[in-house]
PDB file of C-alpha atoms in Angstrom:
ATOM      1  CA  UNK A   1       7.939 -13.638  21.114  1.00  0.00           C
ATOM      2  CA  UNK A   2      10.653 -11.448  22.391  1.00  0.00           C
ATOM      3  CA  UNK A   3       9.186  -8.517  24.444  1.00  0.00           C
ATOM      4  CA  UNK A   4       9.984  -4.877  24.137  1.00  0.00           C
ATOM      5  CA  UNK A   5      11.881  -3.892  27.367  1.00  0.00           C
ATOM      6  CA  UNK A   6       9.977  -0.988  29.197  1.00  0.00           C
ATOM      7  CA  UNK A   7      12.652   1.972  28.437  1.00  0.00           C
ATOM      8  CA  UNK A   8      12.198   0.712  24.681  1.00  0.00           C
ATOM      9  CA  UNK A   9       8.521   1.051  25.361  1.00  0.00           C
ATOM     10  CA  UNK A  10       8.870   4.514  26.590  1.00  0.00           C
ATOM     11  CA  UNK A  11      11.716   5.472  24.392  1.00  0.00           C
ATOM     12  CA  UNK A  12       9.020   4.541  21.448  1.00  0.00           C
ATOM     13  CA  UNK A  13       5.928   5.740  23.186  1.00  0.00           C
ATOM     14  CA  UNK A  14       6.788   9.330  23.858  1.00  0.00           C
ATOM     15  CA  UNK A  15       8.596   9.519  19.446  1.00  0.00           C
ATOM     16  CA  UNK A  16       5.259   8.145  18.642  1.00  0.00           C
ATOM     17  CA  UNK A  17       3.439  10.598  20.448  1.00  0.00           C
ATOM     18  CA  UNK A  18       5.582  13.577  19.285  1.00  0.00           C
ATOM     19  CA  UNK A  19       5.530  12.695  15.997  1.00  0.00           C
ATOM     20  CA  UNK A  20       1.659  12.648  15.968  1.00  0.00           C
ATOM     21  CA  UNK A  21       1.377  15.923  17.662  1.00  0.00           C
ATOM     22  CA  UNK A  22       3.423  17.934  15.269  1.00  0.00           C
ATOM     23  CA  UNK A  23       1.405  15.737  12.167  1.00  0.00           C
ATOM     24  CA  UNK A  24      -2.114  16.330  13.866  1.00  0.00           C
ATOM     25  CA  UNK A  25      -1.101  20.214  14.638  1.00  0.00           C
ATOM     26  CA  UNK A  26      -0.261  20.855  10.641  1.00  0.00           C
ATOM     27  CA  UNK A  27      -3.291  19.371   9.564  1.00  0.00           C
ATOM     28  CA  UNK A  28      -5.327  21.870  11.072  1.00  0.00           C
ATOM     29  CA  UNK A  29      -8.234  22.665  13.155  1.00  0.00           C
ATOM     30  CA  UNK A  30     -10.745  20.212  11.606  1.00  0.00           C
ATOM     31  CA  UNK A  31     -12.639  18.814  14.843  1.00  0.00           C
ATOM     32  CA  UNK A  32     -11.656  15.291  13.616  1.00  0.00           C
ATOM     33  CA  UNK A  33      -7.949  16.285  15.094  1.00  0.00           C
ATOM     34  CA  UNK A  34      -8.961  18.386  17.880  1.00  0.00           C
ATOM     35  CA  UNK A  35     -10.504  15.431  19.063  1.00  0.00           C
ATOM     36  CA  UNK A  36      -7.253  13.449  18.132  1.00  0.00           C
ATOM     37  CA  UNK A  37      -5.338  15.977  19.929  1.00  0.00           C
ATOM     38  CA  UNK A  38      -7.453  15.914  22.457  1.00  0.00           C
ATOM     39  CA  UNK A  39      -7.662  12.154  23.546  1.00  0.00           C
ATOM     40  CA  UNK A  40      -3.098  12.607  24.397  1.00  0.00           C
ATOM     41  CA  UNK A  41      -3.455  12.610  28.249  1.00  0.00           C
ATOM     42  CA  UNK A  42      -5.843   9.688  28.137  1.00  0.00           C
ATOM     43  CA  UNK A  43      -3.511   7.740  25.976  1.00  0.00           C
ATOM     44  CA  UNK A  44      -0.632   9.251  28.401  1.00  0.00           C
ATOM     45  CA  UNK A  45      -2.044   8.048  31.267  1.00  0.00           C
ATOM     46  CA  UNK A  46      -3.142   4.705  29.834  1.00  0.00           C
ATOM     47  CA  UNK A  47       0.577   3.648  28.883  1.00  0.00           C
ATOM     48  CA  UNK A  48       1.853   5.262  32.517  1.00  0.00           C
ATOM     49  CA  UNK A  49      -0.596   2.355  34.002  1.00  0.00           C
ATOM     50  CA  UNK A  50      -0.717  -0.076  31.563  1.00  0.00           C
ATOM     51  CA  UNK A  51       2.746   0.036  29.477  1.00  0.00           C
ATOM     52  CA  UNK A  52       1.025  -0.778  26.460  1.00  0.00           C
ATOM     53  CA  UNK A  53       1.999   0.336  23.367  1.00  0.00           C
ATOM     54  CA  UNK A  54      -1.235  -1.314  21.098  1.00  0.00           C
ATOM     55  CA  UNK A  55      -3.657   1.365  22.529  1.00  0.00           C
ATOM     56  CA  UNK A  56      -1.481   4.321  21.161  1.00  0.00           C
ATOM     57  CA  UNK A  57      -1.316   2.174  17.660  1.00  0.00           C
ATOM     58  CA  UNK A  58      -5.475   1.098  17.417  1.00  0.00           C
ATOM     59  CA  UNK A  59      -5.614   4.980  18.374  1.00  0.00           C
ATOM     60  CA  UNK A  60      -3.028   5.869  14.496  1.00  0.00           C
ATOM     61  CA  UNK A  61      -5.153   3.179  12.858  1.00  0.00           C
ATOM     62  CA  UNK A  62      -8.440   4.651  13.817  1.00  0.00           C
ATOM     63  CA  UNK A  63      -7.749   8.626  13.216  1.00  0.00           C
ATOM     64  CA  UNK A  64      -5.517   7.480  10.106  1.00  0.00           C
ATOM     65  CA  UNK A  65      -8.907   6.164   8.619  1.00  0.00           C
ATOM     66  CA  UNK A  66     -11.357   8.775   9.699  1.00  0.00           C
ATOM     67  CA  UNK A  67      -9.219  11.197   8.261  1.00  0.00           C
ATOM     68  CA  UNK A  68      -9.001  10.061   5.434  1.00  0.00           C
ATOM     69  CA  UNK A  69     -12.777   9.835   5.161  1.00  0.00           C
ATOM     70  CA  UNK A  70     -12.901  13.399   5.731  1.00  0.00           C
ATOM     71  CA  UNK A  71     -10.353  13.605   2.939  1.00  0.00           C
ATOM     72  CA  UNK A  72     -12.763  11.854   0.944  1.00  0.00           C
ATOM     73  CA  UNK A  73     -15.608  14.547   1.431  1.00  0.00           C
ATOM     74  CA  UNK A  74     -13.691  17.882   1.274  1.00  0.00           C
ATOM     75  CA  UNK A  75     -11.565  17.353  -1.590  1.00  0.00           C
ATOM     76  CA  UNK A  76     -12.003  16.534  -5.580  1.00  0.00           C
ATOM     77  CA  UNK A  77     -10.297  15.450  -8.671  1.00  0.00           C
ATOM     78  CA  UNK A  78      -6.980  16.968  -8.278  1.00  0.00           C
ATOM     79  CA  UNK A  79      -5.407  14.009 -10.193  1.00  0.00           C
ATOM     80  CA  UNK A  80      -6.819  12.992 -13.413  1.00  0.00           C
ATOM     81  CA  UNK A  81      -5.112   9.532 -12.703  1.00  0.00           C
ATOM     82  CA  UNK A  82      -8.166   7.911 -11.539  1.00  0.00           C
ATOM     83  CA  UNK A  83     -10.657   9.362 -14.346  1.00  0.00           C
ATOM     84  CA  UNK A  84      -8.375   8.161 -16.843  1.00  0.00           C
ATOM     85  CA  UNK A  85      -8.085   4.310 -16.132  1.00  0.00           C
ATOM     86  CA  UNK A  86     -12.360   4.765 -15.238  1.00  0.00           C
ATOM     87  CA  UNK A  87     -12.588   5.537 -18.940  1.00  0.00           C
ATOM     88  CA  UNK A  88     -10.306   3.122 -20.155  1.00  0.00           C
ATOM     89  CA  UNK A  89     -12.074   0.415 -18.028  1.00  0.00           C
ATOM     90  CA  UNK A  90     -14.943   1.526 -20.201  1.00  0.00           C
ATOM     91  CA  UNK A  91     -12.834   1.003 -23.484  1.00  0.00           C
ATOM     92  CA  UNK A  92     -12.009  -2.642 -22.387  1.00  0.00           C
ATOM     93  CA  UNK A  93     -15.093  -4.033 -21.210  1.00  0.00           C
ATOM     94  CA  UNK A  94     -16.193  -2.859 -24.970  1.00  0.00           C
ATOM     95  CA  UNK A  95     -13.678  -5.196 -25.915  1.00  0.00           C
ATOM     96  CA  UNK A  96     -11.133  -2.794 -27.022  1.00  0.00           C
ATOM     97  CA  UNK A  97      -7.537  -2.301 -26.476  1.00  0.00           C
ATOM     98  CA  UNK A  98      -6.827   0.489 -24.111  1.00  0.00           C
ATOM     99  CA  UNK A  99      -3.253   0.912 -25.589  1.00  0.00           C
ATOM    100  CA  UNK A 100      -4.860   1.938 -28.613  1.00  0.00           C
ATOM    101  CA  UNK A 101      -7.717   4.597 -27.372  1.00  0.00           C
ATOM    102  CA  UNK A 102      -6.971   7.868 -26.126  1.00  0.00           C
ATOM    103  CA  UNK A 103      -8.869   9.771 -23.668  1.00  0.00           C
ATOM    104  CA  UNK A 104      -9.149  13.035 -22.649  1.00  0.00           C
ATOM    105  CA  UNK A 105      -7.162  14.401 -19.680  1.00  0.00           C
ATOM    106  CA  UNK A 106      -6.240  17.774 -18.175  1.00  0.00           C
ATOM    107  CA  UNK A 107      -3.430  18.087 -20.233  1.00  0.00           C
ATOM    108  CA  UNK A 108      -5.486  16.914 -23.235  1.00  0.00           C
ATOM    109  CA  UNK A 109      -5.920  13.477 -25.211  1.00  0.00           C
ATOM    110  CA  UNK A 110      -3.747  11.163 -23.766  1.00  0.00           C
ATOM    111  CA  UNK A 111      -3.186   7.179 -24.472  1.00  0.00           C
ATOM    112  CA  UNK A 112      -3.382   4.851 -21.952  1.00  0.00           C
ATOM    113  CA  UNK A 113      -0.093   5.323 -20.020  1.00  0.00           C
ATOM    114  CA  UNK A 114      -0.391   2.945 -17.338  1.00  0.00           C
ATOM    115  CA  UNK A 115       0.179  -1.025 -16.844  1.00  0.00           C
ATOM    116  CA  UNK A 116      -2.122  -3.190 -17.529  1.00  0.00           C
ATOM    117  CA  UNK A 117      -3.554  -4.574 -13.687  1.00  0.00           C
ATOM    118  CA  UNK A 118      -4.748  -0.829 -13.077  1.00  0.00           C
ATOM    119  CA  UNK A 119      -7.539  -1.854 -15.017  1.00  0.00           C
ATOM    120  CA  UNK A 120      -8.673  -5.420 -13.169  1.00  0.00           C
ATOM    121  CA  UNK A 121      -7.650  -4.160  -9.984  1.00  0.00           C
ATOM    122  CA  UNK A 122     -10.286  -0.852 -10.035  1.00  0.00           C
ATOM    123  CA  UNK A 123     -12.406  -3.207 -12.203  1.00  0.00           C
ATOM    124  CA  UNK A 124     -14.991  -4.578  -9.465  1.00  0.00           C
ATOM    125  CA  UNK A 125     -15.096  -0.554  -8.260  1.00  0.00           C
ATOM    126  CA  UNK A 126     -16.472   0.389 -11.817  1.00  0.00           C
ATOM    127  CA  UNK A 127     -18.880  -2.161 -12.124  1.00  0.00           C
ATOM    128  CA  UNK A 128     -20.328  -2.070  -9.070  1.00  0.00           C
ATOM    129  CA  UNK A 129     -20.525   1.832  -9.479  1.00  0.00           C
ATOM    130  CA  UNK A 130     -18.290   2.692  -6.889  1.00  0.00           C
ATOM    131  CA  UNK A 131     -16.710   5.958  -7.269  1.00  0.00           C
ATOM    132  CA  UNK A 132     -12.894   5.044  -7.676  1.00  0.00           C
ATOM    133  CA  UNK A 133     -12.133   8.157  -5.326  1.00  0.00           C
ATOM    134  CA  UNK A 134     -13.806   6.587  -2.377  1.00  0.00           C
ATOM    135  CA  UNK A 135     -12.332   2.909  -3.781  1.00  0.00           C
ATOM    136  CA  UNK A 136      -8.681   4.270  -3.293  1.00  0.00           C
ATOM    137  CA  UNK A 137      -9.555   6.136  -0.395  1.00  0.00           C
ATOM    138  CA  UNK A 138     -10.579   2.536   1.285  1.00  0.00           C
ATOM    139  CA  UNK A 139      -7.217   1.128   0.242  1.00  0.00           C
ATOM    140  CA  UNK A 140      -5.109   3.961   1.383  1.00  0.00           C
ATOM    141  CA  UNK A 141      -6.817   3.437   5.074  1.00  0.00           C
ATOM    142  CA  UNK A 142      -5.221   0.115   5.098  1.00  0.00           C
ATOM    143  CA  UNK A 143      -1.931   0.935   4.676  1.00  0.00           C
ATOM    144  CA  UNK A 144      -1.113   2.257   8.077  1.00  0.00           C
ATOM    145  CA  UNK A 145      -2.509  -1.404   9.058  1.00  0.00           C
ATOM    146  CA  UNK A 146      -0.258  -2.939   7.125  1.00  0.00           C
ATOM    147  CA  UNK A 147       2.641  -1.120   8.195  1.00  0.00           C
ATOM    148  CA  UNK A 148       1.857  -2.263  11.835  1.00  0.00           C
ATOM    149  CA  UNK A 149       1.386  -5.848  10.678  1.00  0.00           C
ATOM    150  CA  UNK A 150       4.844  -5.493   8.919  1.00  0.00           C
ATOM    151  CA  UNK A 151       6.029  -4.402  12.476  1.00  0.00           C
ATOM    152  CA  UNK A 152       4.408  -6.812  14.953  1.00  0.00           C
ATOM    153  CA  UNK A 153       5.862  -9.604  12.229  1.00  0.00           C
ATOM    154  CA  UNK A 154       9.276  -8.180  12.485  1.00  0.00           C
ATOM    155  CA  UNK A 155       8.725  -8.694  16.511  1.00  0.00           C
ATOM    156  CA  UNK A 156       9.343  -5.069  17.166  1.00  0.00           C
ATOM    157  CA  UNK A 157       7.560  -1.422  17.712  1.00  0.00           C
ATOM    158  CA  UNK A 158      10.263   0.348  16.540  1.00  0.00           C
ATOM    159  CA  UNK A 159       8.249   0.767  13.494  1.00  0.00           C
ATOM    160  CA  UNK A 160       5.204   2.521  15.525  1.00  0.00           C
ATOM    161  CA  UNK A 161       6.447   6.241  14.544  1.00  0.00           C
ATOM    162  CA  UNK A 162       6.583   5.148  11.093  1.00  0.00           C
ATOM    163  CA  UNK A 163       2.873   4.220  11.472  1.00  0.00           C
ATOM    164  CA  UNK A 164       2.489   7.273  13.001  1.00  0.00           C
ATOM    165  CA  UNK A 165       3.665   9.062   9.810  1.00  0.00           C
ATOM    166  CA  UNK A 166       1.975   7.037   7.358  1.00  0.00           C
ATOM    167  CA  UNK A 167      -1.627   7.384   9.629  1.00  0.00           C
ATOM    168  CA  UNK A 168      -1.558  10.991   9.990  1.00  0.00           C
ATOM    169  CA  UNK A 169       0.762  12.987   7.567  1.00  0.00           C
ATOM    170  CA  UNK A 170      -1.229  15.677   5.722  1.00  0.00           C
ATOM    171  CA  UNK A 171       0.131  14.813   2.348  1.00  0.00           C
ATOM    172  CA  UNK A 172      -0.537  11.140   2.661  1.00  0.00           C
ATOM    173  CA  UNK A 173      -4.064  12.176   3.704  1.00  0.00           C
ATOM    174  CA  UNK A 174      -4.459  14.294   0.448  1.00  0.00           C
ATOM    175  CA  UNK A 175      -3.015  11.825  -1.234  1.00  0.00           C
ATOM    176  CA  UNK A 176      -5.592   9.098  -0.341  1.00  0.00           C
ATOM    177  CA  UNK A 177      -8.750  11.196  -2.103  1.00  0.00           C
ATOM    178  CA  UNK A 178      -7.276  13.231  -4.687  1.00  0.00           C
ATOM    179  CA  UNK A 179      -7.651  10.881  -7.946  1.00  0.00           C
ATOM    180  CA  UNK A 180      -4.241   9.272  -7.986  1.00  0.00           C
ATOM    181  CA  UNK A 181      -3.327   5.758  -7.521  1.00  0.00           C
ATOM    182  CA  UNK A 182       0.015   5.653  -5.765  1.00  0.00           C
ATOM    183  CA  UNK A 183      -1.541   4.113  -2.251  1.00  0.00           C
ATOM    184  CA  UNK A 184      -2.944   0.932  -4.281  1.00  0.00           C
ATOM    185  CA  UNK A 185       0.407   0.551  -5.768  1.00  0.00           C
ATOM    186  CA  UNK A 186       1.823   0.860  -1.864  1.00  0.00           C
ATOM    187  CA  UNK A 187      -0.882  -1.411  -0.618  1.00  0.00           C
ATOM    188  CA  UNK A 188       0.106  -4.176  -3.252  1.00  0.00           C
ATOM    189  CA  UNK A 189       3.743  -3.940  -2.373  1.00  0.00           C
ATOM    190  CA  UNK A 190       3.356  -3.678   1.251  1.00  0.00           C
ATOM    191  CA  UNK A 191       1.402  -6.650   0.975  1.00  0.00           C
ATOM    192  CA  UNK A 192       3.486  -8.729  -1.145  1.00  0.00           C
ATOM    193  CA  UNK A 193       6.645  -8.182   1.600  1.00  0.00           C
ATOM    194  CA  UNK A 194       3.962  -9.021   4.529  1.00  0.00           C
ATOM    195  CA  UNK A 195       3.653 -12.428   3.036  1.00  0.00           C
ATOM    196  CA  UNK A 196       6.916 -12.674   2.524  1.00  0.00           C
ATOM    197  CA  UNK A 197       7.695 -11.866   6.407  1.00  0.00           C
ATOM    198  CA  UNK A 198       5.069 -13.711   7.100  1.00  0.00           C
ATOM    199  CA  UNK A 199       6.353 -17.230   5.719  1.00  0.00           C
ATOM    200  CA  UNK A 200       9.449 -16.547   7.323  1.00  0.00           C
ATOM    201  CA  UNK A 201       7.871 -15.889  10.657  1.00  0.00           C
ATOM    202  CA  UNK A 202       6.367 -19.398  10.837  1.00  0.00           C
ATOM    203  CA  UNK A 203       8.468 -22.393  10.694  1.00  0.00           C
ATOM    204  CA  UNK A 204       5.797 -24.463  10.048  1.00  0.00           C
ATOM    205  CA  UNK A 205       4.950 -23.026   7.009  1.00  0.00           C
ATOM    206  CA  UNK A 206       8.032 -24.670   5.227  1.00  0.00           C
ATOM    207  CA  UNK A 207       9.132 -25.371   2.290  1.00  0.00           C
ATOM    208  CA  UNK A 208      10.606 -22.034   2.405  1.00  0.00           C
ATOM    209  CA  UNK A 209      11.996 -19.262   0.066  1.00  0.00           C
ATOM    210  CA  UNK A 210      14.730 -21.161  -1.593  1.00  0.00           C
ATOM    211  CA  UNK A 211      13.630 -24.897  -1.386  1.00  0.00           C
ATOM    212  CA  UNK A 212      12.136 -26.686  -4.503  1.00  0.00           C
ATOM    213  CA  UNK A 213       8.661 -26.468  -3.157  1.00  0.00           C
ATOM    214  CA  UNK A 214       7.715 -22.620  -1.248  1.00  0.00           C
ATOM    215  CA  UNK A 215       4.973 -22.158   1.280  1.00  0.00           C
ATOM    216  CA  UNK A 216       1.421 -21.309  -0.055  1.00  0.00           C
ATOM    217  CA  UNK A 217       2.164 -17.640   1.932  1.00  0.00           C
ATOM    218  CA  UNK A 218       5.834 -17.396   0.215  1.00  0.00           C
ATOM    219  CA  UNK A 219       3.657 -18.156  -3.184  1.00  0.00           C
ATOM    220  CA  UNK A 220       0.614 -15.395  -2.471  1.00  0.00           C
ATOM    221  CA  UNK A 221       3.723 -13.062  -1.855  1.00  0.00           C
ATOM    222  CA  UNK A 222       5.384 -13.719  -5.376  1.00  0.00           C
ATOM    223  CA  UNK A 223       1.852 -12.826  -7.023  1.00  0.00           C
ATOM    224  CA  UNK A 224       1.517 -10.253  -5.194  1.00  0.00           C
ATOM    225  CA  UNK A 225       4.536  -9.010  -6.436  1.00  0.00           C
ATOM    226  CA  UNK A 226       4.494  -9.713  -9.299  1.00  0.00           C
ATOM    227  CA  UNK A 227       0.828  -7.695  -9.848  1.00  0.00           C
ATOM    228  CA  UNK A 228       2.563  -4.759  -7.537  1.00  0.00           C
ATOM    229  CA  UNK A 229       5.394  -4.789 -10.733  1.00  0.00           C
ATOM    230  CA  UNK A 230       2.061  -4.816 -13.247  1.00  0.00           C
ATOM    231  CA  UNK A 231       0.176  -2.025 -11.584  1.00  0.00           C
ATOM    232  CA  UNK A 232       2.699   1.022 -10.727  1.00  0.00           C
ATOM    233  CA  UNK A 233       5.988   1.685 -13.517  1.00  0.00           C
ATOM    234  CA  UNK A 234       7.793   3.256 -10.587  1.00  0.00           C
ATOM    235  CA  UNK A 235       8.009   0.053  -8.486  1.00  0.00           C
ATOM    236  CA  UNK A 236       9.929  -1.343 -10.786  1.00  0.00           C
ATOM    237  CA  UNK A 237      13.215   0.673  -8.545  1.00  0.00           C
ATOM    238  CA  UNK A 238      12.333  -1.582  -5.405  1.00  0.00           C
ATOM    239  CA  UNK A 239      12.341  -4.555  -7.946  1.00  0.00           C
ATOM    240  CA  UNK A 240      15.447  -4.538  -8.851  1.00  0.00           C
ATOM    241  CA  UNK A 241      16.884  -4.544  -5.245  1.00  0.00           C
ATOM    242  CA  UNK A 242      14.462  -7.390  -4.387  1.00  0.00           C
ATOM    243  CA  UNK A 243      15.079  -9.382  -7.420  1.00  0.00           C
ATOM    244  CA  UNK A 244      19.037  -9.454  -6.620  1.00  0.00           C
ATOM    245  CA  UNK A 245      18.261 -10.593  -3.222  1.00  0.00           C
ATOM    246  CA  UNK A 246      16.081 -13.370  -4.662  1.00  0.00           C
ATOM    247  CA  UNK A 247      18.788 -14.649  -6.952  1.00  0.00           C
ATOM    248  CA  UNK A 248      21.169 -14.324  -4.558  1.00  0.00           C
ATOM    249  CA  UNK A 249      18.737 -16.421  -2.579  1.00  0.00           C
ATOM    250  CA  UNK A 250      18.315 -18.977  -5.929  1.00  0.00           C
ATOM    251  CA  UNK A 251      14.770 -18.622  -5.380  1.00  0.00           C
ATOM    252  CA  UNK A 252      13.932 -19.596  -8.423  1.00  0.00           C
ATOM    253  CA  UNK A 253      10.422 -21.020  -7.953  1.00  0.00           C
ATOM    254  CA  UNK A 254       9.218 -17.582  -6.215  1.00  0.00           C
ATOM    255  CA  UNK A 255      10.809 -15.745  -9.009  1.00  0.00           C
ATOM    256  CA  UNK A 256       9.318 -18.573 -11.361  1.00  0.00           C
ATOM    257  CA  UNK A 257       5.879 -17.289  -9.836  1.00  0.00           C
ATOM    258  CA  UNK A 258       6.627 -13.903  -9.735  1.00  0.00           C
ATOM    259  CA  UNK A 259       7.328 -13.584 -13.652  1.00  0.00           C
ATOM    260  CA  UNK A 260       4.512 -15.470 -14.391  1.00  0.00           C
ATOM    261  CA  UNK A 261       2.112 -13.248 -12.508  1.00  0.00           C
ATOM    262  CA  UNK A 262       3.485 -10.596 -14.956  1.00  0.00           C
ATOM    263  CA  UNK A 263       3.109 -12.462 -18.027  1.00  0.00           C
ATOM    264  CA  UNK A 264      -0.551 -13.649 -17.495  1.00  0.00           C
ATOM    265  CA  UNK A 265      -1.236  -9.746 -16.926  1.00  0.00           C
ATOM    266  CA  UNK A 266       0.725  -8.046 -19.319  1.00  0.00           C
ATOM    267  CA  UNK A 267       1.426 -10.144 -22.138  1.00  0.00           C
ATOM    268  CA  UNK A 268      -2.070 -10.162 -23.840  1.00  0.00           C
ATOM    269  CA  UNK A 269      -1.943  -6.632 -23.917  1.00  0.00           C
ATOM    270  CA  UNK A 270       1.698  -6.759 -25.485  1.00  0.00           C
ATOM    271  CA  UNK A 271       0.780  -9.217 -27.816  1.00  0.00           C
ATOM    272  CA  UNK A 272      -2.313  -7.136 -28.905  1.00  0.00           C
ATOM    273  CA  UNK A 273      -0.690  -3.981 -29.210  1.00  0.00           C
ATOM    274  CA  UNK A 274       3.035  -4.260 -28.871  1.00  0.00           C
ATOM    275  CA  UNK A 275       3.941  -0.160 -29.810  1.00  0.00           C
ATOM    276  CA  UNK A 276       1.220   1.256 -28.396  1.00  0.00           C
ATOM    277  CA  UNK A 277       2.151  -0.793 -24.724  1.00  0.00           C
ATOM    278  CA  UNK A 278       5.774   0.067 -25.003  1.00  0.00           C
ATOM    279  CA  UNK A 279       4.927   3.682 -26.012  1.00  0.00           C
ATOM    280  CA  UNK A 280       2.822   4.393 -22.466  1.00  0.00           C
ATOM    281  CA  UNK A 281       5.461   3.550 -20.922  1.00  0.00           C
ATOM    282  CA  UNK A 282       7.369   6.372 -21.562  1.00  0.00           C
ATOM    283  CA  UNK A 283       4.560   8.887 -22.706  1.00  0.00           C
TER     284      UNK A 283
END
């Protein structure tokens, strides 16, 4: 692996740890980021010995979940999002189509306006009484994680302030507790193009992207996808830049996969209710 050269390391180091400072300082003085705030001139002196980079990034990972947690505690409902699909879970494991019921929502009674994996993927939440709050709240703490992953793939830090933003960002932090869903529909995605890096990252792992046969990682990335495209109506915009790379590509088996993935999801709930699925998605 090609190594970072030490000015890199320090050019990255000291945006990483600005970045964090002026995120940690506008979220407040909850102890949880005093203590962040804090810990700087041990992780100063650390990289002035060590020239390490991975203790500054366990350190985004670590404070990017607990403050989320904390998230979790002090804040409520702020999104209906969440409460919605709970109920509509309830609708379909009564055996009825959720493009047919309507709930009701802070704006009032409202159909089901989302795609159709929103419902398996908080499924195993609901029935194992897990409050969906706390559910999303998990996921969101592994997105930083990801982001690194995506990084270390790529064979670079360069990405570290980005996972500095994404960790510790007071938005992002509200965003993670307050009853919507957009950090599964980022986890999914992120996930699907980690897969995708990381069957390019290993040689071994050929048959590759656009070969008649793709790598069992290439594959998990195409479903992956593909649920990502079933889940959020917004990710359809990165789709279509992706999708015109991948033709480009003639990848036809991984967009093969990737359209099936979508029609075992989605097309039972077309078939059963063709208006009222077309109609939520632009309710």
């Amino acid at each position: 692996m090609k190594k970072t050269l030490p000015e890199e390391s320090s050019g990255i180091f000291w945006t990483t740890v600005m970045v964090s400072f002026v995120l940690l300082v506008h979220n407040g003085t909850e102890p949880l980021f005093l203590v962040a705030m804090a810990l700087f001139p041990v992780l100063i002196l650390q990289f002035l010995y060590k020239k390490s980079l991975w203790p500054l990034a366990v350190y985004l990972i670590i404070f990017g979940l607990l403050g989320r947690y904390t998230r979790y505690f002090r804040q409520t409902y702020a999104s209906d999002t969440l409460l919605a699909i709970q109920d509509h879970i309830g609708y379909f494991l009564a055996g009825k189509n959720v493009y047919e019921q309507v709930v009701m929502a802070q704006s009032g009674p409202t159909p089901f306006t989302y795609l159709p994996f929103s419902l398996f993927w908080y499924l195993p939440a609901r029935l194992l009484t897990i409050d969906l709050r706390f559910f999303e709240m998990f996921i969101s703490a592994t997105v930083p994680l990801l982001v690194l992953w995506y990084g270390r793939l790529a064979k670079t830090w360069k990405h570290l302030p980005v996972v500095a933003v994404v960790a510790l960002t007071p938005f992002l932090l509200d965003l993670s507790a307050d009853g919507s869903n957009d950090n599964s529909a980022i986890f999914l995605l992120l996930s699907a193009l980690v897969a995708f890096l990381f069957a390019h990252r290993f040689p071994e792992l050929k048959p590759q992207f656009r070969e008649s046969r793709i790598s069992p990682a290439m594959a998990v990335s195409a479903v992956l996808l593909g649920l990502a495209a079933s889940f959020k109506h917004y990710l359809a915009f990165f789709m279509l830049f992706f999708l015109v790379y991948a033709i480009k590509k003639r990848a036809w088996k991984y967009l093969g996969i990737f359209f099936l993935t979508i029609g075992i999801v989605s097309l039972p709930f077309i078939a059963a209710s063709p208006l009222g699925f077309f109609r939520s998605l632009f309710f």
